[in-house]
């Protein structure tokens, strides 16, 4: 590949051709002509879009903001980032804070013929709109005092600055507003200052900006790590990752909470869980399977913890004798996830903590298992009466969670029914994030249960018949990825842990 | 936990209570009474379903068939598996081949009072239906000559055998029929023997049985490995795994191939790709993202390589200068996947190869990149004229694939357009499994293109607006998981690589 010279003032002047709403923040033609006479004009400017369309490979190497530290002092660097803040100090000096994902670095422009920086270049930099994408070439230096940027110990003395893509001058969300913690709001209020709050709906309407806050950058990296660890642990236990269809005939769980559609003229619906299919995979001889995939619930639940589409983490496995085999997997799995986050995602957790302070989830190396009876006894001793064979309501469940935390020092525990439970499954901990069960593996009982649940058995006959071809006893569990992240980071709304959440009101973006 | 004695003859007689269609293959009442007098009656029988419902944990340890080898000689083992074949030899002797996923082992029953095996027990074993789930306790021995089972070097001398779940006596698919290779059919035909063929539709109708063939067990383990390696490689390159909604307003790619539904009264559709959302994630500052998730296409394509729902492997990344940066990722990614399969999935590939013989996909350590011009020149020299600025049709593409393989010894290469292409994206041969591009990152051009593609821009306004908040140049690619497996294993139909495929005719199971 032929390499090309860096963009020149000529290309900078291509801003003339930019559409009206993008040029608002750019320099006037007159100013540009004047700047074109600047002997250092080649050191800055708008790069026309044509120049960025895979024309040439310069071979230059790019530095990550997160990699900058003291050791980089004196090094020349090339950085592409978003202009988070632009602060003119004088005609001859300005600061630009550049951001890349969770990291920011302060860039300093000081007009000086010796370094090729003109006052015109300083003006160009201060004319940039916030959140524009720019390339900065500069030299790393150590500031006299720590900076506000995440890369506190270094700054970049700018030699060249090019704008790759300008943001519109007035953004629907100011990133600083979106990134503030409750404590900052309180502090400002006490000082008589009124700061702008960005509501949940506004955030979600302009999610492409909202996602840039440090907390959001961290939340979805945590989410990715939860999924990775989920997969890694189960793979190490001989589970096979599978994918089952989301377009199905019939309804997977019954009830009204199902999205219906036409599939080539046939009535179809979206899977409310991979339950039937992961069980069929077990009947198909896979012994242990897991799936990570979307789950659809047409529920009209406008709560802080329900979504109409979420990511299900599901597993199903043969049981030799007892569903404790499933409990053991859940125990090992979640402890390994929690441990991984605690030990390897410190930066992300700290970042979330700065905007949304939280106590880290407490868990034990070996998950506490309590019988239902023991749970009831604990509640009883605390003055709460529960029917011995009845179900725990949300309030009792929460109370039990608090009692367990006090007594055993854990937020995470398994509550199981013993010796003969009302329901043939264990549910549980932490606001009932996980539910699981030993499943029915005989076709007759299955058909009976399905009918009792109001499901038209004819629509799931292939599923039921699967159990007449020789089916091993099995069990499994399912949990929402968004809920795990929400609970681990003690976030107050599940919409914070879904990149583009779907609730009864929200279908865009 | 209290441990419980193993099931007794009393529990064996619980078969009385089994529903009619399950008892067909079981013993008559009279016979059972007689067997109850057998002093060794506790060593075999049907285990009633109640006994398997998480009642007790015996602490016994289970052996995997795949782990059995010479070293196990003389060891007592406990195995749960499916009865693949049951062969009575005499009143006193029978063989049962037990299967677990890709492995089988021959179990031998020989009536002998010294080992606690009665003729009644042999009869019980031969009365079992194929594909029933049984527990066998026995002692590992070395047979005089190699066996037909996958665990050829050992067999199990049965001491106890319990049926956990009986399959119906006549299965809709005979597993042996479903597992035969074309060569076996030919050989039988030459010998004047007529073997049963199981058609694709029958296989899919009874997928829970069909999935048990060794080839199918291997195919979906390979699929899981492709996905794992895809994730692992991209994570090592600082990509973040994300999940984007499948329920969307508007259509992601335009055209008629979209499933429509009502979302709480609003018109909605299923995402035809995560394209718009992964780009919004890039606008949201994630730099590099990938997604593994379902993709929905309401196309009426009844071909060997189209599905209405498949698993998309998608990636999107910031581009500093040139889409070659994307090509480099594709290169490294696919070579790492191919290498991993070749080196670490030998057993699975051999298993597939036994039923569906294939030449392993050939690839180079560094993927060959050819310009479009070079490609056209190669075709020209082979006597095929292509318009220099026109597109390659499928036939020309296939021909080029053959020419490249002859000349460079690779099935996998990147064809890119240079210097100014008709289309702003590169595509990839190998039946064009991968397609990718540098994307448009300015809102005006995007809106223009969308309109040209017949998309109602108002339905994707949130997407288009995302690019006005400061958007980095970026590009990406997408490929179907099923296609990668299909091509790597040279399978002739994509339905073979989808666990529960969806095509215009098929919505069940």
Coordinates of N, CA and C in Angstrom, one line a residue, chain B residues 307-449:
Chain B
X307 N -31.7 -20.3 6.0 CA -32.6 -20.6 7.1 C -33.4 -19.3 7.4
X308 N -34.5 -19.5 8.0 CA -35.3 -18.3 8.4 C -34.9 -17.8 9.7
X309 N -34.2 -18.6 10.5 CA -33.6 -18.1 11.7 C -32.2 -18.8 11.9
X310 N -31.2 -18.0 12.1 CA -29.9 -18.6 12.3 C -29.1 -17.8 13.3
X311 N -28.0 -18.3 13.7 CA -27.2 -17.6 14.7 C -26.1 -16.7 14.0
X312 N -26.3 -15.5 14.2 CA -25.3 -14.5 13.6 C -24.1 -14.3 14.5
X313 N -22.9 -14.4 13.9 CA -21.7 -14.0 14.6 C -21.3 -12.7 14.0
X314 N -21.5 -11.6 14.8 CA -21.3 -10.3 14.2 C -20.2 -9.5 15.0
X315 N -19.5 -8.7 14.3 CA -18.5 -7.8 15.0 C -18.5 -6.5 14.3
X316 N -18.2 -5.5 15.1 CA -18.1 -4.1 14.6 C -17.0 -3.4 15.3
X317 N -16.2 -2.6 14.6 CA -15.0 -2.0 15.3 C -14.7 -0.7 14.7
X318 N -14.1 0.2 15.5 CA -13.6 1.5 15.0 C -12.5 1.2 13.9
X319 N -12.5 1.9 12.9 CA -11.4 1.9 11.9 C -10.6 3.1 12.0
X320 N -9.3 3.0 12.1 CA -8.5 4.2 12.2 C -8.3 4.8 10.8
X321 N -8.0 3.9 9.8 CA -7.6 4.4 8.5 C -8.2 3.6 7.4
X322 N -8.3 2.3 7.5 CA -8.6 1.5 6.3 C -9.3 0.2 6.8
X323 N -10.2 -0.3 5.9 CA -11.0 -1.5 6.3 C -10.1 -2.7 6.3
X324 N -8.8 -2.6 5.9 CA -7.9 -3.7 6.1 C -7.7 -4.0 7.5
X325 N -8.0 -3.0 8.4 CA -8.0 -3.3 9.8 C -9.0 -4.4 10.2
X326 N -10.2 -4.3 9.5 CA -11.2 -5.3 9.7 C -10.8 -6.6 9.1
X327 N -10.2 -6.5 7.9 CA -9.7 -7.8 7.2 C -8.7 -8.5 8.1
X328 N -7.8 -7.8 8.7 CA -6.8 -8.4 9.6 C -7.5 -9.2 10.7
X329 N -8.6 -8.6 11.3 CA -9.3 -9.3 12.3 C -10.0 -10.6 11.8
X330 N -10.6 -10.4 10.6 CA -11.2 -11.6 10.0 C -10.2 -12.7 9.8
X331 N -9.1 -12.3 9.2 CA -8.0 -13.2 8.9 C -7.6 -14.0 10.2
X332 N -7.2 -13.2 11.2 CA -6.7 -13.8 12.5 C -7.8 -14.7 13.1
X333 N -9.0 -14.2 13.1 CA -10.2 -14.8 13.7 C -10.4 -16.2 13.1
X334 N -10.6 -16.2 11.7 CA -11.0 -17.5 11.1 C -9.8 -18.5 11.1
X335 N -8.6 -18.0 11.0 CA -7.5 -18.9 11.0 C -7.4 -19.5 12.4
X336 N -7.7 -18.7 13.5 CA -7.7 -19.3 14.8 C -8.8 -20.3 15.0
X337 N -10.0 -20.0 14.4 CA -11.1 -21.0 14.5 C -10.7 -22.3 13.8
X338 N -10.3 -22.2 12.6 CA -9.9 -23.4 11.8 C -8.8 -24.2 12.5
X339 N -7.8 -23.5 13.0 CA -6.7 -24.2 13.7 C -7.2 -24.9 14.9
X340 N -8.1 -24.2 15.7 CA -8.6 -24.9 16.9 C -9.3 -26.1 16.6
X341 N -10.2 -26.1 15.6 CA -11.0 -27.2 15.2 C -10.1 -28.4 14.8
X342 N -9.1 -28.0 13.9 CA -8.2 -29.0 13.4 C -7.4 -29.7 14.5
X343 N -6.9 -28.9 15.4 CA -6.0 -29.4 16.4 C -6.7 -30.0 17.6
X344 N -7.9 -29.4 18.0 CA -8.5 -29.8 19.3 C -9.8 -30.6 19.2
X345 N -10.3 -30.7 18.0 CA -11.6 -31.4 17.8 C -11.5 -32.6 16.9
X346 N -10.3 -33.3 17.0 CA -10.1 -34.4 16.1 C -11.1 -35.5 16.2
X347 N -11.5 -35.8 17.5 CA -12.5 -36.9 17.7 C -13.8 -36.5 17.0
X348 N -14.3 -35.3 17.2 CA -15.5 -34.8 16.6 C -15.4 -34.9 15.1
X349 N -14.3 -34.4 14.5 CA -14.2 -34.4 13.1 C -14.1 -35.8 12.5
X350 N -13.5 -36.7 13.2 CA -13.4 -38.1 12.7 C -14.8 -38.7 12.8
X351 N -15.6 -38.3 13.8 CA -16.9 -38.9 14.0 C -17.8 -38.4 12.8
X352 N -17.7 -37.1 12.5 CA -18.5 -36.6 11.4 C -18.1 -37.3 10.1
X353 N -16.8 -37.4 10.0 CA -16.2 -38.0 8.8 C -16.7 -39.4 8.5
X354 N -16.9 -40.2 9.6 CA -17.4 -41.5 9.4 C -18.7 -41.6 8.7
X355 N -19.6 -40.7 9.1 CA -20.9 -40.7 8.4 C -20.9 -39.8 7.1
X356 N -20.3 -38.7 7.2 CA -20.3 -37.7 6.1 C -18.8 -37.4 5.7
X357 N -18.2 -38.3 4.9 CA -16.8 -38.1 4.6 C -16.5 -36.8 4.0
X358 N -15.4 -36.1 4.4 CA -15.1 -34.8 3.8 C -13.6 -34.5 3.8
X359 N -13.2 -33.7 2.9 CA -11.8 -33.2 2.9 C -11.8 -32.0 3.9
X360 N -10.9 -32.0 4.8 CA -10.8 -30.8 5.7 C -10.6 -29.5 5.0
X361 N -11.2 -28.5 5.4 CA -11.1 -27.2 4.8 C -9.6 -26.8 4.8
X362 N -9.1 -26.3 3.7 CA -7.7 -25.9 3.6 C -7.6 -24.4 3.8
X363 N -6.6 -24.0 4.6 CA -6.5 -22.5 4.9 C -5.0 -22.3 5.0
X364 N -4.6 -21.0 4.9 CA -3.2 -20.7 5.1 C -3.0 -20.0 6.4
X365 N -1.8 -20.1 7.0 CA -1.5 -19.4 8.3 C -1.9 -17.9 8.2
X366 N -1.5 -17.3 7.0 CA -1.8 -15.9 6.8 C -2.8 -15.9 5.6
X367 N -4.0 -15.5 5.8 CA -5.1 -15.6 4.8 C -4.7 -14.9 3.5
X368 N -4.8 -15.6 2.4 CA -4.6 -14.9 1.1 C -5.5 -13.8 0.9
X369 N -5.0 -12.6 0.5 CA -5.9 -11.5 0.1 C -5.7 -11.3 -1.4
X370 N -6.7 -11.3 -2.2 CA -6.7 -11.0 -3.6 C -7.5 -9.8 -3.9
X371 N -6.9 -9.0 -4.8 CA -7.8 -7.9 -5.3 C -8.8 -8.4 -6.2
X372 N -9.8 -7.6 -6.4 CA -10.9 -8.0 -7.3 C -10.3 -8.1 -8.7
X373 N -9.4 -7.2 -9.0 CA -8.8 -7.2 -10.4 C -8.0 -8.5 -10.6
X374 N -7.3 -8.9 -9.6 CA -6.5 -10.2 -9.7 C -7.5 -11.4 -9.9
X375 N -8.6 -11.3 -9.1 CA -9.6 -12.4 -9.3 C -10.1 -12.4 -10.7
X376 N -10.5 -11.3 -11.2 CA -11.0 -11.2 -12.6 C -10.0 -11.7 -13.6
X377 N -8.7 -11.4 -13.3 CA -7.7 -11.8 -14.2 C -7.5 -13.3 -14.2
X378 N -7.6 -13.9 -13.0 CA -7.6 -15.4 -12.9 C -8.7 -16.1 -13.7
X379 N -9.9 -15.5 -13.6 CA -11.0 -16.0 -14.3 C -10.8 -15.9 -15.8
X380 N -10.3 -14.7 -16.2 CA -10.1 -14.4 -17.6 C -9.2 -15.4 -18.2
X381 N -8.1 -15.7 -17.5 CA -7.1 -16.7 -18.0 C -7.7 -18.1 -18.1
X382 N -8.7 -18.3 -17.3 CA -9.4 -19.6 -17.4 C -10.5 -19.6 -18.4
X383 N -10.6 -18.5 -19.1 CA -11.6 -18.4 -20.2 C -12.9 -17.8 -19.8
X384 N -13.0 -17.3 -18.6 CA -14.3 -16.7 -18.2 C -14.2 -15.2 -18.1
X385 N -15.1 -14.5 -18.9 CA -15.0 -13.1 -19.0 C -16.0 -12.5 -18.0
X386 N -15.5 -11.5 -17.3 CA -16.3 -10.8 -16.3 C -16.2 -9.3 -16.5
X387 N -17.2 -8.6 -16.4 CA -17.2 -7.1 -16.6 C -16.3 -6.6 -15.5
X388 N -15.3 -5.8 -15.8 CA -14.3 -5.3 -14.8 C -15.0 -4.6 -13.6
X389 N -16.1 -4.0 -13.8 CA -16.8 -3.2 -12.7 C -18.1 -3.9 -12.3
X390 N -18.3 -5.1 -12.9 CA -19.5 -5.8 -12.5 C -19.3 -6.7 -11.3
X391 N -20.4 -7.3 -10.8 CA -20.3 -8.2 -9.7 C -20.0 -9.6 -10.1
X392 N -19.5 -10.4 -9.2 CA -19.3 -11.8 -9.5 C -20.6 -12.6 -9.2
X393 N -21.0 -13.4 -10.1 CA -22.2 -14.2 -9.8 C -21.7 -15.5 -9.0
X394 N -22.7 -16.2 -8.5 CA -22.3 -17.4 -7.7 C -21.4 -18.4 -8.4
X395 N -21.8 -18.6 -9.7 CA -21.0 -19.5 -10.5 C -19.5 -19.1 -10.7
X396 N -19.4 -17.8 -11.0 CA -18.0 -17.2 -11.2 C -17.3 -17.3 -9.8
X397 N -18.0 -17.1 -8.8 CA -17.4 -17.1 -7.4 C -16.9 -18.5 -7.1
X398 N -17.7 -19.5 -7.4 CA -17.3 -20.9 -7.2 C -16.1 -21.2 -8.0
X399 N -16.1 -20.8 -9.3 CA -15.0 -21.1 -10.2 C -13.7 -20.5 -9.7
X400 N -13.9 -19.2 -9.2 CA -12.7 -18.5 -8.7 C -12.2 -19.3 -7.5
X401 N -13.1 -19.8 -6.7 CA -12.7 -20.6 -5.5 C -11.9 -21.8 -5.9
X402 N -12.3 -22.5 -7.0 CA -11.5 -23.6 -7.4 C -10.2 -23.2 -8.0
X403 N -10.1 -22.1 -8.7 CA -8.9 -21.7 -9.3 C -7.9 -21.3 -8.2
X404 N -8.4 -20.6 -7.2 CA -7.6 -20.2 -6.0 C -7.0 -21.4 -5.3
X405 N -7.9 -22.4 -5.1 CA -7.4 -23.6 -4.4 C -6.3 -24.3 -5.2
X406 N -6.5 -24.4 -6.5 CA -5.4 -25.0 -7.3 C -4.1 -24.2 -7.2
X407 N -4.2 -22.9 -7.3 CA -3.0 -22.1 -7.4 C -2.4 -21.9 -6.0
X408 N -3.2 -21.7 -5.0 CA -2.7 -21.3 -3.7 C -2.9 -22.3 -2.6
X409 N -3.7 -23.3 -2.9 CA -3.9 -24.4 -1.9 C -4.7 -23.9 -0.7
X410 N -5.7 -23.1 -0.9 CA -6.5 -22.7 0.2 C -8.0 -22.6 -0.2
X411 N -8.9 -22.9 0.7 CA -10.3 -22.8 0.5 C -10.8 -21.4 0.9
X412 N -9.9 -20.8 1.7 CA -10.4 -19.6 2.4 C -9.5 -18.4 2.0
X413 N -10.1 -17.4 1.4 CA -9.3 -16.2 1.0 C -10.2 -15.0 1.1
X414 N -9.5 -13.8 1.1 CA -10.3 -12.6 1.1 C -10.2 -11.9 -0.2
X415 N -11.3 -11.6 -0.8 CA -11.3 -10.9 -2.1 C -11.7 -9.4 -1.8
X416 N -10.9 -8.5 -2.1 CA -11.2 -7.1 -1.8 C -11.2 -6.2 -3.1
X417 N -11.9 -5.2 -3.0 CA -12.0 -4.3 -4.2 C -11.0 -3.2 -4.1
X418 N -10.3 -2.9 -5.2 CA -9.2 -1.9 -5.1 C -9.0 -1.3 -6.5
X419 N -8.7 -0.1 -6.8 CA -8.7 1.0 -5.8 C -10.1 1.6 -5.5
X420 N -11.0 1.6 -6.5 CA -12.3 2.2 -6.2 C -13.3 1.1 -6.7
X421 N -14.0 0.6 -5.8 CA -14.9 -0.5 -6.1 C -16.3 0.0 -6.4
X422 N -17.0 -0.9 -7.0 CA -18.4 -0.7 -7.3 C -19.2 -0.5 -6.0
X423 N -18.9 -1.4 -5.1 CA -19.6 -1.4 -3.8 C -18.6 -1.1 -2.7
X424 N -19.0 -0.4 -1.7 CA -18.0 0.1 -0.7 C -17.8 -1.0 0.3
X425 N -17.9 -2.3 0.0 CA -17.6 -3.3 0.9 C -16.8 -4.5 0.3
X426 N -16.1 -5.2 1.1 CA -15.4 -6.4 0.6 C -16.3 -7.5 0.9
X427 N -16.3 -8.6 0.1 CA -17.0 -9.8 0.4 C -16.0 -10.9 0.4
X428 N -16.5 -12.0 0.8 CA -15.6 -13.1 1.0 C -16.0 -14.3 0.3
X429 N -15.1 -14.9 -0.5 CA -15.5 -16.2 -1.1 C -15.7 -17.3 -0.2
X430 N -15.6 -18.5 -0.7 CA -16.0 -19.6 0.2 C -17.5 -19.5 0.2
X431 N -18.1 -19.6 -0.9 CA -19.5 -19.3 -1.0 C -19.9 -18.1 -0.3
X432 N -19.1 -17.1 -0.3 CA -19.4 -15.8 0.3 C -20.0 -16.0 1.8
X433 N -19.2 -16.6 2.6 CA -19.8 -16.8 3.9 C -19.7 -15.6 4.8
X434 N -18.7 -14.8 4.6 CA -18.6 -13.6 5.4 C -18.9 -12.4 4.5
X435 N -19.6 -11.4 5.0 CA -19.6 -10.2 4.3 C -19.4 -9.0 5.3
X436 N -18.7 -8.1 4.9 CA -18.4 -7.0 5.8 C -18.1 -5.7 5.0
X437 N -17.9 -4.6 5.7 CA -17.7 -3.4 5.1 C -17.2 -2.3 6.0
X438 N -16.7 -1.3 5.4 CA -16.6 0.0 6.2 C -18.0 0.6 6.1
X439 N -18.4 1.1 7.3 CA -19.8 1.6 7.3 C -19.8 3.1 7.1
X440 N -20.9 3.6 6.8 CA -21.1 5.1 6.7 C -21.2 5.7 8.1
X441 N -20.5 6.7 8.4 CA -20.6 7.3 9.7 C -21.0 8.7 9.8
X442 N -21.6 9.2 8.7 CA -22.3 10.5 8.7 C -23.8 10.3 8.5
X443 N -24.5 11.1 9.2 CA -26.0 10.9 9.2 C -26.6 11.2 7.9
X444 N -26.1 12.2 7.1 CA -26.7 12.6 5.9 C -26.6 11.4 4.8
X445 N -25.4 10.9 4.7 CA -25.2 9.9 3.7 C -26.0 8.6 4.1
X446 N -26.1 8.3 5.4 CA -26.8 7.2 5.9 C -28.3 7.3 5.5
X447 N -28.9 8.5 5.8 CA -30.3 8.7 5.5 C -30.5 8.5 4.0
X448 N -29.6 9.0 3.2 CA -29.7 8.9 1.7 C -29.7 7.5 1.3
X449 N -28.8 6.7 1.8 CA -28.7 5.3 1.4 C -29.9 4.5 1.9

